[in-house]
Amino acid sequence: MNLIILGAPGAGKGTLSDALVKEIKIPKISTGDMLRKEVKDNTPLGLKAKEIMTKGALVPDAIINELLKNRIKKSDCKNGFMLDGFPRTINQAEELDKIMKELALKIDLVVNLVISEEIIVKRLTNRRVCKKCGANYNLVSLPSKKEGICDLDGGELYQRADDNETTIRNRLQVYAKDTQPLIDYYAKKGLLQDVIAEKGISDMVVKFKKIVADKKLK
Ligand code: ADP
């Protein structure tokens, strides 16, 4: 199954895709994670992306499209993949359509995570991420067992540079302007399924599984 997970920053795209990787055994492709790795490794791309990401703006489509194209062509994607954080603009969605056509593949499902802005801001300011494996925690709703330490690998937890209130508000504006039009784009293609994302991870997984079963997707 080739799956796109859409949703505002903080809706839970990363958390849901991490949970789904265990269930359906297809790789998760997160452009945000890929960019953060480039930043951490101080690559030329990382150096360009760092400031843009700290402001909460979008990295230019041309860079992201190239990054994504190279990733989807890798052999681990041949039985399916899930996209977290891509596409984020109509241009990226159109580029994805082209790539999929070239590879004789198609998108099977677009899950749209629906959540209020108030909950998003609360979630993101309390988000903590493992430096080693990227696992997400939340000081209020999903704390690690030991404060500041990842349950999975003992890695140190940190707060992302873009998880402060000013940047979060900016990311939400960017989302409303550039990314929300994708909801319509995929609804018109008959691929969109809304999932309420305000309750918690297990609720999202149950709803996701029901959609997949109803649509007889594999
Ligand atoms: P979130 O969805 O919580 O904002 P991500 O980890 O998906 O977090 O993205 C973090 C930042 O990385 C974005 O604010 C943006 O600057 C950059 N980014 C990630 N994916 C894309 C993309 N597809 N196009 C442009 N910029 C992106």
PDB file of C-alpha atoms and ligand atoms in Angstrom:
ATOM      1  CA  MET A   1       0.000   0.000   0.000  1.00  0.00           C
ATOM      2  CA  ASN A   2       1.214   3.489  -0.871  1.00  0.00           C
ATOM      3  CA  LEU A   3      -0.078   5.839   1.760  1.00  0.00           C
ATOM      4  CA  ILE A   4       0.036   9.575   2.433  1.00  0.00           C
ATOM      5  CA  ILE A   5      -0.563  10.925   5.919  1.00  0.00           C
ATOM      6  CA  LEU A   6      -1.746  14.529   5.808  1.00  0.00           C
ATOM      7  CA  GLY A   7      -2.357  16.846   8.728  1.00  0.00           C
ATOM      8  CA  ALA A   8      -1.262  20.036  10.417  1.00  0.00           C
ATOM      9  CA  PRO A   9       2.051  20.150  12.305  1.00  0.00           C
ATOM     10  CA  GLY A  10       1.434  18.347  15.572  1.00  0.00           C
ATOM     11  CA  ALA A  11      -1.594  16.423  14.336  1.00  0.00           C
ATOM     12  CA  GLY A  12       0.280  13.189  14.958  1.00  0.00           C
ATOM     13  CA  LYS A  13       1.559  12.205  11.507  1.00  0.00           C
ATOM     14  CA  GLY A  14       4.905  11.042  12.878  1.00  0.00           C
ATOM     15  CA  THR A  15       3.373   9.213  15.830  1.00  0.00           C
ATOM     16  CA  LEU A  16       0.789   7.453  13.672  1.00  0.00           C
ATOM     17  CA  SER A  17       3.308   6.472  11.011  1.00  0.00           C
ATOM     18  CA  ASP A  18       5.698   5.078  13.648  1.00  0.00           C
ATOM     19  CA  ALA A  19       2.855   2.925  14.998  1.00  0.00           C
ATOM     20  CA  LEU A  20       1.861   1.805  11.498  1.00  0.00           C
ATOM     21  CA  VAL A  21       5.389   0.782  10.535  1.00  0.00           C
ATOM     22  CA  LYS A  22       5.084  -1.976  13.163  1.00  0.00           C
ATOM     23  CA  GLU A  23       1.639  -3.031  11.927  1.00  0.00           C
ATOM     24  CA  ILE A  24       1.985  -3.012   8.162  1.00  0.00           C
ATOM     25  CA  LYS A  25       5.743  -3.358   7.661  1.00  0.00           C
ATOM     26  CA  ILE A  26       6.250  -0.714   5.018  1.00  0.00           C
ATOM     27  CA  PRO A  27       8.834   2.054   5.407  1.00  0.00           C
ATOM     28  CA  LYS A  28       7.940   5.494   6.656  1.00  0.00           C
ATOM     29  CA  ILE A  29       9.337   8.373   4.634  1.00  0.00           C
ATOM     30  CA  SER A  30       9.416  11.569   6.679  1.00  0.00           C
ATOM     31  CA  THR A  31      10.824  14.575   4.836  1.00  0.00           C
ATOM     32  CA  GLY A  32      11.098  16.377   8.201  1.00  0.00           C
ATOM     33  CA  ASP A  33      13.271  13.547   9.609  1.00  0.00           C
ATOM     34  CA  MET A  34      15.357  13.475   6.433  1.00  0.00           C
ATOM     35  CA  LEU A  35      15.935  17.232   6.625  1.00  0.00           C
ATOM     36  CA  ARG A  36      16.794  17.120  10.337  1.00  0.00           C
ATOM     37  CA  LYS A  37      19.410  14.460   9.534  1.00  0.00           C
ATOM     38  CA  GLU A  38      20.926  16.709   6.843  1.00  0.00           C
ATOM     39  CA  VAL A  39      21.008  19.577   9.366  1.00  0.00           C
ATOM     40  CA  LYS A  40      22.626  17.374  12.017  1.00  0.00           C
ATOM     41  CA  ASP A  41      25.259  16.157   9.534  1.00  0.00           C
ATOM     42  CA  ASN A  42      25.988  19.735   8.383  1.00  0.00           C
ATOM     43  CA  THR A  43      25.567  18.789   4.713  1.00  0.00           C
ATOM     44  CA  PRO A  44      25.212  21.603   2.127  1.00  0.00           C
ATOM     45  CA  LEU A  45      21.474  20.861   2.003  1.00  0.00           C
ATOM     46  CA  GLY A  46      21.281  20.849   5.796  1.00  0.00           C
ATOM     47  CA  LEU A  47      22.984  24.223   5.998  1.00  0.00           C
ATOM     48  CA  LYS A  48      20.414  25.647   3.573  1.00  0.00           C
ATOM     49  CA  ALA A  49      17.451  24.043   5.332  1.00  0.00           C
ATOM     50  CA  LYS A  50      18.389  24.896   8.913  1.00  0.00           C
ATOM     51  CA  GLU A  51      17.332  28.540   8.969  1.00  0.00           C
ATOM     52  CA  ILE A  52      14.175  27.891   6.945  1.00  0.00           C
ATOM     53  CA  MET A  53      13.087  25.160   9.356  1.00  0.00           C
ATOM     54  CA  THR A  54      13.834  27.220  12.451  1.00  0.00           C
ATOM     55  CA  LYS A  55      11.535  29.923  11.113  1.00  0.00           C
ATOM     56  CA  GLY A  56       8.809  27.373  10.359  1.00  0.00           C
ATOM     57  CA  ALA A  57       8.830  28.113   6.628  1.00  0.00           C
ATOM     58  CA  LEU A  58       8.920  25.496   3.858  1.00  0.00           C
ATOM     59  CA  VAL A  59      12.098  24.236   2.235  1.00  0.00           C
ATOM     60  CA  PRO A  60      11.876  24.965  -1.556  1.00  0.00           C
ATOM     61  CA  ASP A  61       9.890  22.421  -3.586  1.00  0.00           C
ATOM     62  CA  ALA A  62      12.779  21.688  -5.965  1.00  0.00           C
ATOM     63  CA  ILE A  63      15.008  20.485  -3.098  1.00  0.00           C
ATOM     64  CA  ILE A  64      12.303  18.445  -1.411  1.00  0.00           C
ATOM     65  CA  ASN A  65      11.050  16.882  -4.639  1.00  0.00           C
ATOM     66  CA  GLU A  66      14.550  15.648  -5.465  1.00  0.00           C
ATOM     67  CA  LEU A  67      15.046  14.271  -1.952  1.00  0.00           C
ATOM     68  CA  LEU A  68      11.753  12.422  -2.128  1.00  0.00           C
ATOM     69  CA  LYS A  69      12.271  11.060  -5.614  1.00  0.00           C
ATOM     70  CA  ASN A  70      15.602   9.509  -4.662  1.00  0.00           C
ATOM     71  CA  ARG A  71      14.069   7.962  -1.550  1.00  0.00           C
ATOM     72  CA  ILE A  72      11.024   6.392  -3.236  1.00  0.00           C
ATOM     73  CA  LYS A  73      13.265   4.746  -5.830  1.00  0.00           C
ATOM     74  CA  LYS A  74      15.063   2.712  -3.134  1.00  0.00           C
ATOM     75  CA  SER A  75      14.293  -0.997  -3.114  1.00  0.00           C
ATOM     76  CA  ASP A  76      12.654  -1.053   0.330  1.00  0.00           C
ATOM     77  CA  CYS A  77       9.764   0.960  -1.121  1.00  0.00           C
ATOM     78  CA  LYS A  78       8.780  -1.579  -3.722  1.00  0.00           C
ATOM     79  CA  ASN A  79       6.069  -3.177  -1.560  1.00  0.00           C
ATOM     80  CA  GLY A  80       4.707   0.156  -0.437  1.00  0.00           C
ATOM     81  CA  PHE A  81       5.553   3.166   1.690  1.00  0.00           C
ATOM     82  CA  MET A  82       3.952   5.828   3.823  1.00  0.00           C
ATOM     83  CA  LEU A  83       4.673   9.505   3.402  1.00  0.00           C
ATOM     84  CA  ASP A  84       4.761  11.718   6.491  1.00  0.00           C
ATOM     85  CA  GLY A  85       5.175  15.442   5.783  1.00  0.00           C
ATOM     86  CA  PHE A  86       5.158  15.124   1.993  1.00  0.00           C
ATOM     87  CA  PRO A  87       3.517  16.454  -0.109  1.00  0.00           C
ATOM     88  CA  ARG A  88       3.056  19.833   1.545  1.00  0.00           C
ATOM     89  CA  THR A  89       2.258  21.970  -1.504  1.00  0.00           C
ATOM     90  CA  ILE A  90       0.233  21.450  -4.680  1.00  0.00           C
ATOM     91  CA  ASN A  91       3.525  21.553  -6.620  1.00  0.00           C
ATOM     92  CA  GLN A  92       4.875  18.680  -4.509  1.00  0.00           C
ATOM     93  CA  ALA A  93       1.650  16.702  -5.006  1.00  0.00           C
ATOM     94  CA  GLU A  94       1.872  17.156  -8.770  1.00  0.00           C
ATOM     95  CA  GLU A  95       5.523  16.119  -8.721  1.00  0.00           C
ATOM     96  CA  LEU A  96       4.580  13.043  -6.697  1.00  0.00           C
ATOM     97  CA  ASP A  97       1.937  12.144  -9.310  1.00  0.00           C
ATOM     98  CA  LYS A  98       4.663  12.344 -11.959  1.00  0.00           C
ATOM     99  CA  ILE A  99       7.109  10.189  -9.986  1.00  0.00           C
ATOM    100  CA  MET A 100       4.419   7.597  -9.304  1.00  0.00           C
ATOM    101  CA  LYS A 101       3.498   7.486 -12.982  1.00  0.00           C
ATOM    102  CA  GLU A 102       7.133   7.039 -13.969  1.00  0.00           C
ATOM    103  CA  LEU A 103       7.441   4.127 -11.545  1.00  0.00           C
ATOM    104  CA  ALA A 104       4.049   2.673 -12.614  1.00  0.00           C
ATOM    105  CA  LEU A 105       2.751   3.040  -9.058  1.00  0.00           C
ATOM    106  CA  LYS A 106      -0.252   4.770  -7.527  1.00  0.00           C
ATOM    107  CA  ILE A 107      -1.291   6.324  -4.229  1.00  0.00           C
ATOM    108  CA  ASP A 108      -3.876   4.060  -2.576  1.00  0.00           C
ATOM    109  CA  LEU A 109      -4.986   6.169   0.354  1.00  0.00           C
ATOM    110  CA  VAL A 110      -4.592   9.635   1.883  1.00  0.00           C
ATOM    111  CA  VAL A 111      -5.345   9.833   5.588  1.00  0.00           C
ATOM    112  CA  ASN A 112      -6.147  13.349   6.768  1.00  0.00           C
ATOM    113  CA  LEU A 113      -5.623  13.864  10.510  1.00  0.00           C
ATOM    114  CA  VAL A 114      -8.179  16.347  11.840  1.00  0.00           C
ATOM    115  CA  ILE A 115      -7.413  18.344  14.992  1.00  0.00           C
ATOM    116  CA  SER A 116      -8.039  21.796  16.537  1.00  0.00           C
ATOM    117  CA  GLU A 117      -5.326  24.472  16.642  1.00  0.00           C
ATOM    118  CA  GLU A 118      -5.594  24.794  20.420  1.00  0.00           C
ATOM    119  CA  ILE A 119      -4.678  21.161  20.975  1.00  0.00           C
ATOM    120  CA  ILE A 120      -1.834  21.405  18.440  1.00  0.00           C
ATOM    121  CA  VAL A 121      -0.102  24.268  20.243  1.00  0.00           C
ATOM    122  CA  LYS A 122      -0.384  22.440  23.570  1.00  0.00           C
ATOM    123  CA  ARG A 123       0.990  19.256  22.044  1.00  0.00           C
ATOM    124  CA  LEU A 124       3.921  20.798  20.239  1.00  0.00           C
ATOM    125  CA  THR A 125       5.180  22.927  23.095  1.00  0.00           C
ATOM    126  CA  ASN A 126       5.267  19.757  25.232  1.00  0.00           C
ATOM    127  CA  ARG A 127       6.797  17.518  22.558  1.00  0.00           C
ATOM    128  CA  ARG A 128      10.189  15.913  23.193  1.00  0.00           C
ATOM    129  CA  VAL A 129      12.120  13.807  20.692  1.00  0.00           C
ATOM    130  CA  CYS A 130      14.841  11.172  21.099  1.00  0.00           C
ATOM    131  CA  LYS A 131      18.202  12.328  19.732  1.00  0.00           C
ATOM    132  CA  LYS A 132      19.118   8.781  18.763  1.00  0.00           C
ATOM    133  CA  CYS A 133      15.995   7.215  17.230  1.00  0.00           C
ATOM    134  CA  GLY A 134      13.627  10.164  16.718  1.00  0.00           C
ATOM    135  CA  ALA A 135      10.825   8.656  18.846  1.00  0.00           C
ATOM    136  CA  ASN A 136       8.283  11.260  19.973  1.00  0.00           C
ATOM    137  CA  TYR A 137       7.161  11.822  23.567  1.00  0.00           C
ATOM    138  CA  ASN A 138       4.947  14.393  25.244  1.00  0.00           C
ATOM    139  CA  LEU A 139       5.538  15.818  28.719  1.00  0.00           C
ATOM    140  CA  VAL A 140       1.788  15.719  29.426  1.00  0.00           C
ATOM    141  CA  SER A 141       0.166  12.979  27.368  1.00  0.00           C
ATOM    142  CA  LEU A 142       3.026  10.570  26.646  1.00  0.00           C
ATOM    143  CA  PRO A 143       5.926  11.039  29.081  1.00  0.00           C
ATOM    144  CA  SER A 144       8.962   8.769  28.947  1.00  0.00           C
ATOM    145  CA  LYS A 145       9.388   6.436  31.925  1.00  0.00           C
ATOM    146  CA  LYS A 146      12.560   8.247  33.011  1.00  0.00           C
ATOM    147  CA  GLU A 147      12.540  12.009  32.571  1.00  0.00           C
ATOM    148  CA  GLY A 148      14.617  13.134  29.584  1.00  0.00           C
ATOM    149  CA  ILE A 149      15.516   9.573  28.498  1.00  0.00           C
ATOM    150  CA  CYS A 150      14.067   7.540  25.611  1.00  0.00           C
ATOM    151  CA  ASP A 151      12.260   4.334  26.697  1.00  0.00           C
ATOM    152  CA  LEU A 152      13.414   2.536  23.561  1.00  0.00           C
ATOM    153  CA  ASP A 153      17.168   3.117  23.457  1.00  0.00           C
ATOM    154  CA  GLY A 154      18.156   5.345  26.385  1.00  0.00           C
ATOM    155  CA  GLY A 155      18.819   8.278  24.029  1.00  0.00           C
ATOM    156  CA  GLU A 156      18.604  11.839  25.319  1.00  0.00           C
ATOM    157  CA  LEU A 157      15.294  13.649  24.706  1.00  0.00           C
ATOM    158  CA  TYR A 158      15.377  17.176  23.289  1.00  0.00           C
ATOM    159  CA  GLN A 159      12.960  19.874  22.192  1.00  0.00           C
ATOM    160  CA  ARG A 160      12.954  20.586  18.451  1.00  0.00           C
ATOM    161  CA  ALA A 161      14.147  24.090  17.493  1.00  0.00           C
ATOM    162  CA  ASP A 162      10.818  24.718  15.728  1.00  0.00           C
ATOM    163  CA  ASP A 163       8.631  23.665  18.680  1.00  0.00           C
ATOM    164  CA  ASN A 164       8.384  27.123  20.289  1.00  0.00           C
ATOM    165  CA  GLU A 165       5.118  29.045  20.250  1.00  0.00           C
ATOM    166  CA  THR A 166       6.152  31.724  17.691  1.00  0.00           C
ATOM    167  CA  THR A 167       7.434  29.165  15.185  1.00  0.00           C
ATOM    168  CA  ILE A 168       4.453  26.893  15.793  1.00  0.00           C
ATOM    169  CA  ARG A 169       2.024  29.741  14.921  1.00  0.00           C
ATOM    170  CA  ASN A 170       4.040  30.388  11.768  1.00  0.00           C
ATOM    171  CA  ARG A 171       4.001  26.702  10.803  1.00  0.00           C
ATOM    172  CA  LEU A 172       0.224  26.667  11.266  1.00  0.00           C
ATOM    173  CA  GLN A 173      -0.159  29.664   8.937  1.00  0.00           C
ATOM    174  CA  VAL A 174       2.059  28.012   6.347  1.00  0.00           C
ATOM    175  CA  TYR A 175      -0.018  24.858   6.702  1.00  0.00           C
ATOM    176  CA  ALA A 176      -3.304  26.751   6.159  1.00  0.00           C
ATOM    177  CA  LYS A 177      -1.971  28.524   3.087  1.00  0.00           C
ATOM    178  CA  ASP A 178       0.157  25.891   1.332  1.00  0.00           C
ATOM    179  CA  THR A 179      -0.852  22.463   2.609  1.00  0.00           C
ATOM    180  CA  GLN A 180      -4.585  22.626   3.309  1.00  0.00           C
ATOM    181  CA  PRO A 181      -5.395  22.885  -0.438  1.00  0.00           C
ATOM    182  CA  LEU A 182      -4.134  19.296  -0.700  1.00  0.00           C
ATOM    183  CA  ILE A 183      -7.203  18.116   1.201  1.00  0.00           C
ATOM    184  CA  ASP A 184      -9.328  19.176  -1.739  1.00  0.00           C
ATOM    185  CA  TYR A 185      -6.771  17.891  -4.238  1.00  0.00           C
ATOM    186  CA  TYR A 186      -6.955  14.352  -2.855  1.00  0.00           C
ATOM    187  CA  ALA A 187     -10.686  14.479  -2.047  1.00  0.00           C
ATOM    188  CA  LYS A 188     -11.335  15.150  -5.742  1.00  0.00           C
ATOM    189  CA  LYS A 189      -9.291  12.068  -6.600  1.00  0.00           C
ATOM    190  CA  GLY A 190     -11.465  10.038  -4.205  1.00  0.00           C
ATOM    191  CA  LEU A 191      -8.476   9.110  -2.034  1.00  0.00           C
ATOM    192  CA  LEU A 192      -9.085  11.140   1.118  1.00  0.00           C
ATOM    193  CA  GLN A 193     -10.207   9.706   4.459  1.00  0.00           C
ATOM    194  CA  ASP A 194     -10.529  11.921   7.549  1.00  0.00           C
ATOM    195  CA  VAL A 195      -9.402  10.553  10.904  1.00  0.00           C
ATOM    196  CA  ILE A 196     -10.079  12.536  14.081  1.00  0.00           C
ATOM    197  CA  ALA A 197      -6.676  12.901  15.740  1.00  0.00           C
ATOM    198  CA  GLU A 198      -7.603  14.418  19.084  1.00  0.00           C
ATOM    199  CA  LYS A 199      -7.962  11.286  21.170  1.00  0.00           C
ATOM    200  CA  GLY A 200      -4.716   9.417  21.047  1.00  0.00           C
ATOM    201  CA  ILE A 201      -2.577   7.040  19.133  1.00  0.00           C
ATOM    202  CA  SER A 202      -4.448   3.758  19.692  1.00  0.00           C
ATOM    203  CA  ASP A 203      -7.701   5.399  18.605  1.00  0.00           C
ATOM    204  CA  MET A 204      -6.047   6.582  15.363  1.00  0.00           C
ATOM    205  CA  VAL A 205      -4.627   3.125  14.677  1.00  0.00           C
ATOM    206  CA  VAL A 206      -8.043   1.452  15.188  1.00  0.00           C
ATOM    207  CA  LYS A 207      -9.665   3.946  12.810  1.00  0.00           C
ATOM    208  CA  PHE A 208      -6.898   3.500  10.264  1.00  0.00           C
ATOM    209  CA  LYS A 209      -7.258  -0.284  10.321  1.00  0.00           C
ATOM    210  CA  LYS A 210     -11.003  -0.012   9.770  1.00  0.00           C
ATOM    211  CA  ILE A 211     -10.481   2.191   6.701  1.00  0.00           C
ATOM    212  CA  VAL A 212      -7.905  -0.223   5.282  1.00  0.00           C
ATOM    213  CA  ALA A 213     -10.207  -3.216   5.910  1.00  0.00           C
ATOM    214  CA  ASP A 214     -13.243  -1.442   4.386  1.00  0.00           C
ATOM    215  CA  LYS A 215     -11.228  -0.542   1.300  1.00  0.00           C
ATOM    216  CA  LYS A 216      -9.644  -4.002   1.142  1.00  0.00           C
ATOM    217  CA  LEU A 217      -6.165  -2.488   0.890  1.00  0.00           C
ATOM    218  CA  LYS A 218      -2.987  -4.464   1.462  1.00  0.00           C
TER     219      LYS A 218
HETATM  220  P1  ADP B   1       5.725  19.170  11.366  1.00  0.00           P
HETATM  221  O1  ADP B   1       4.781  18.405  10.470  1.00  0.00           O
HETATM  222  O2  ADP B   1       5.462  18.928  12.821  1.00  0.00           O
HETATM  223  O3  ADP B   1       5.835  20.642  11.021  1.00  0.00           O
HETATM  224  P2  ADP B   1       8.076  17.991  10.064  1.00  0.00           P
HETATM  225  O4  ADP B   1       9.114  17.243  10.790  1.00  0.00           O
HETATM  226  O5  ADP B   1       7.233  17.254   9.070  1.00  0.00           O
HETATM  227  O6  ADP B   1       7.184  18.640  11.216  1.00  0.00           O
HETATM  228  O7  ADP B   1       8.741  19.256   9.308  1.00  0.00           O
HETATM  229  C1  ADP B   1       9.585  20.157   9.946  1.00  0.00           C
HETATM  230  C2  ADP B   1      10.036  21.246   8.982  1.00  0.00           C
HETATM  231  O8  ADP B   1      10.787  20.650   7.897  1.00  0.00           O
HETATM  232  C3  ADP B   1       8.921  22.028   8.268  1.00  0.00           C
HETATM  233  O9  ADP B   1       8.424  23.099   9.049  1.00  0.00           O
HETATM  234  C4  ADP B   1       9.643  22.490   6.999  1.00  0.00           C
HETATM  235  O10 ADP B   1      10.482  23.579   7.243  1.00  0.00           O
HETATM  236  C5  ADP B   1      10.520  21.303   6.655  1.00  0.00           C
HETATM  237  N1  ADP B   1       9.821  20.350   5.755  1.00  0.00           N
HETATM  238  C6  ADP B   1       9.482  19.059   6.051  1.00  0.00           C
HETATM  239  N2  ADP B   1       8.846  18.481   5.009  1.00  0.00           N
HETATM  240  C7  ADP B   1       8.786  19.423   4.040  1.00  0.00           C
HETATM  241  C8  ADP B   1       8.222  19.453   2.725  1.00  0.00           C
HETATM  242  N3  ADP B   1       7.593  18.389   2.196  1.00  0.00           N
HETATM  243  N4  ADP B   1       8.340  20.616   2.008  1.00  0.00           N
HETATM  244  C9  ADP B   1       8.964  21.684   2.505  1.00  0.00           C
HETATM  245  N5  ADP B   1       9.487  21.736   3.736  1.00  0.00           N
HETATM  246  C10 ADP B   1       9.410  20.616   4.505  1.00  0.00           C
END
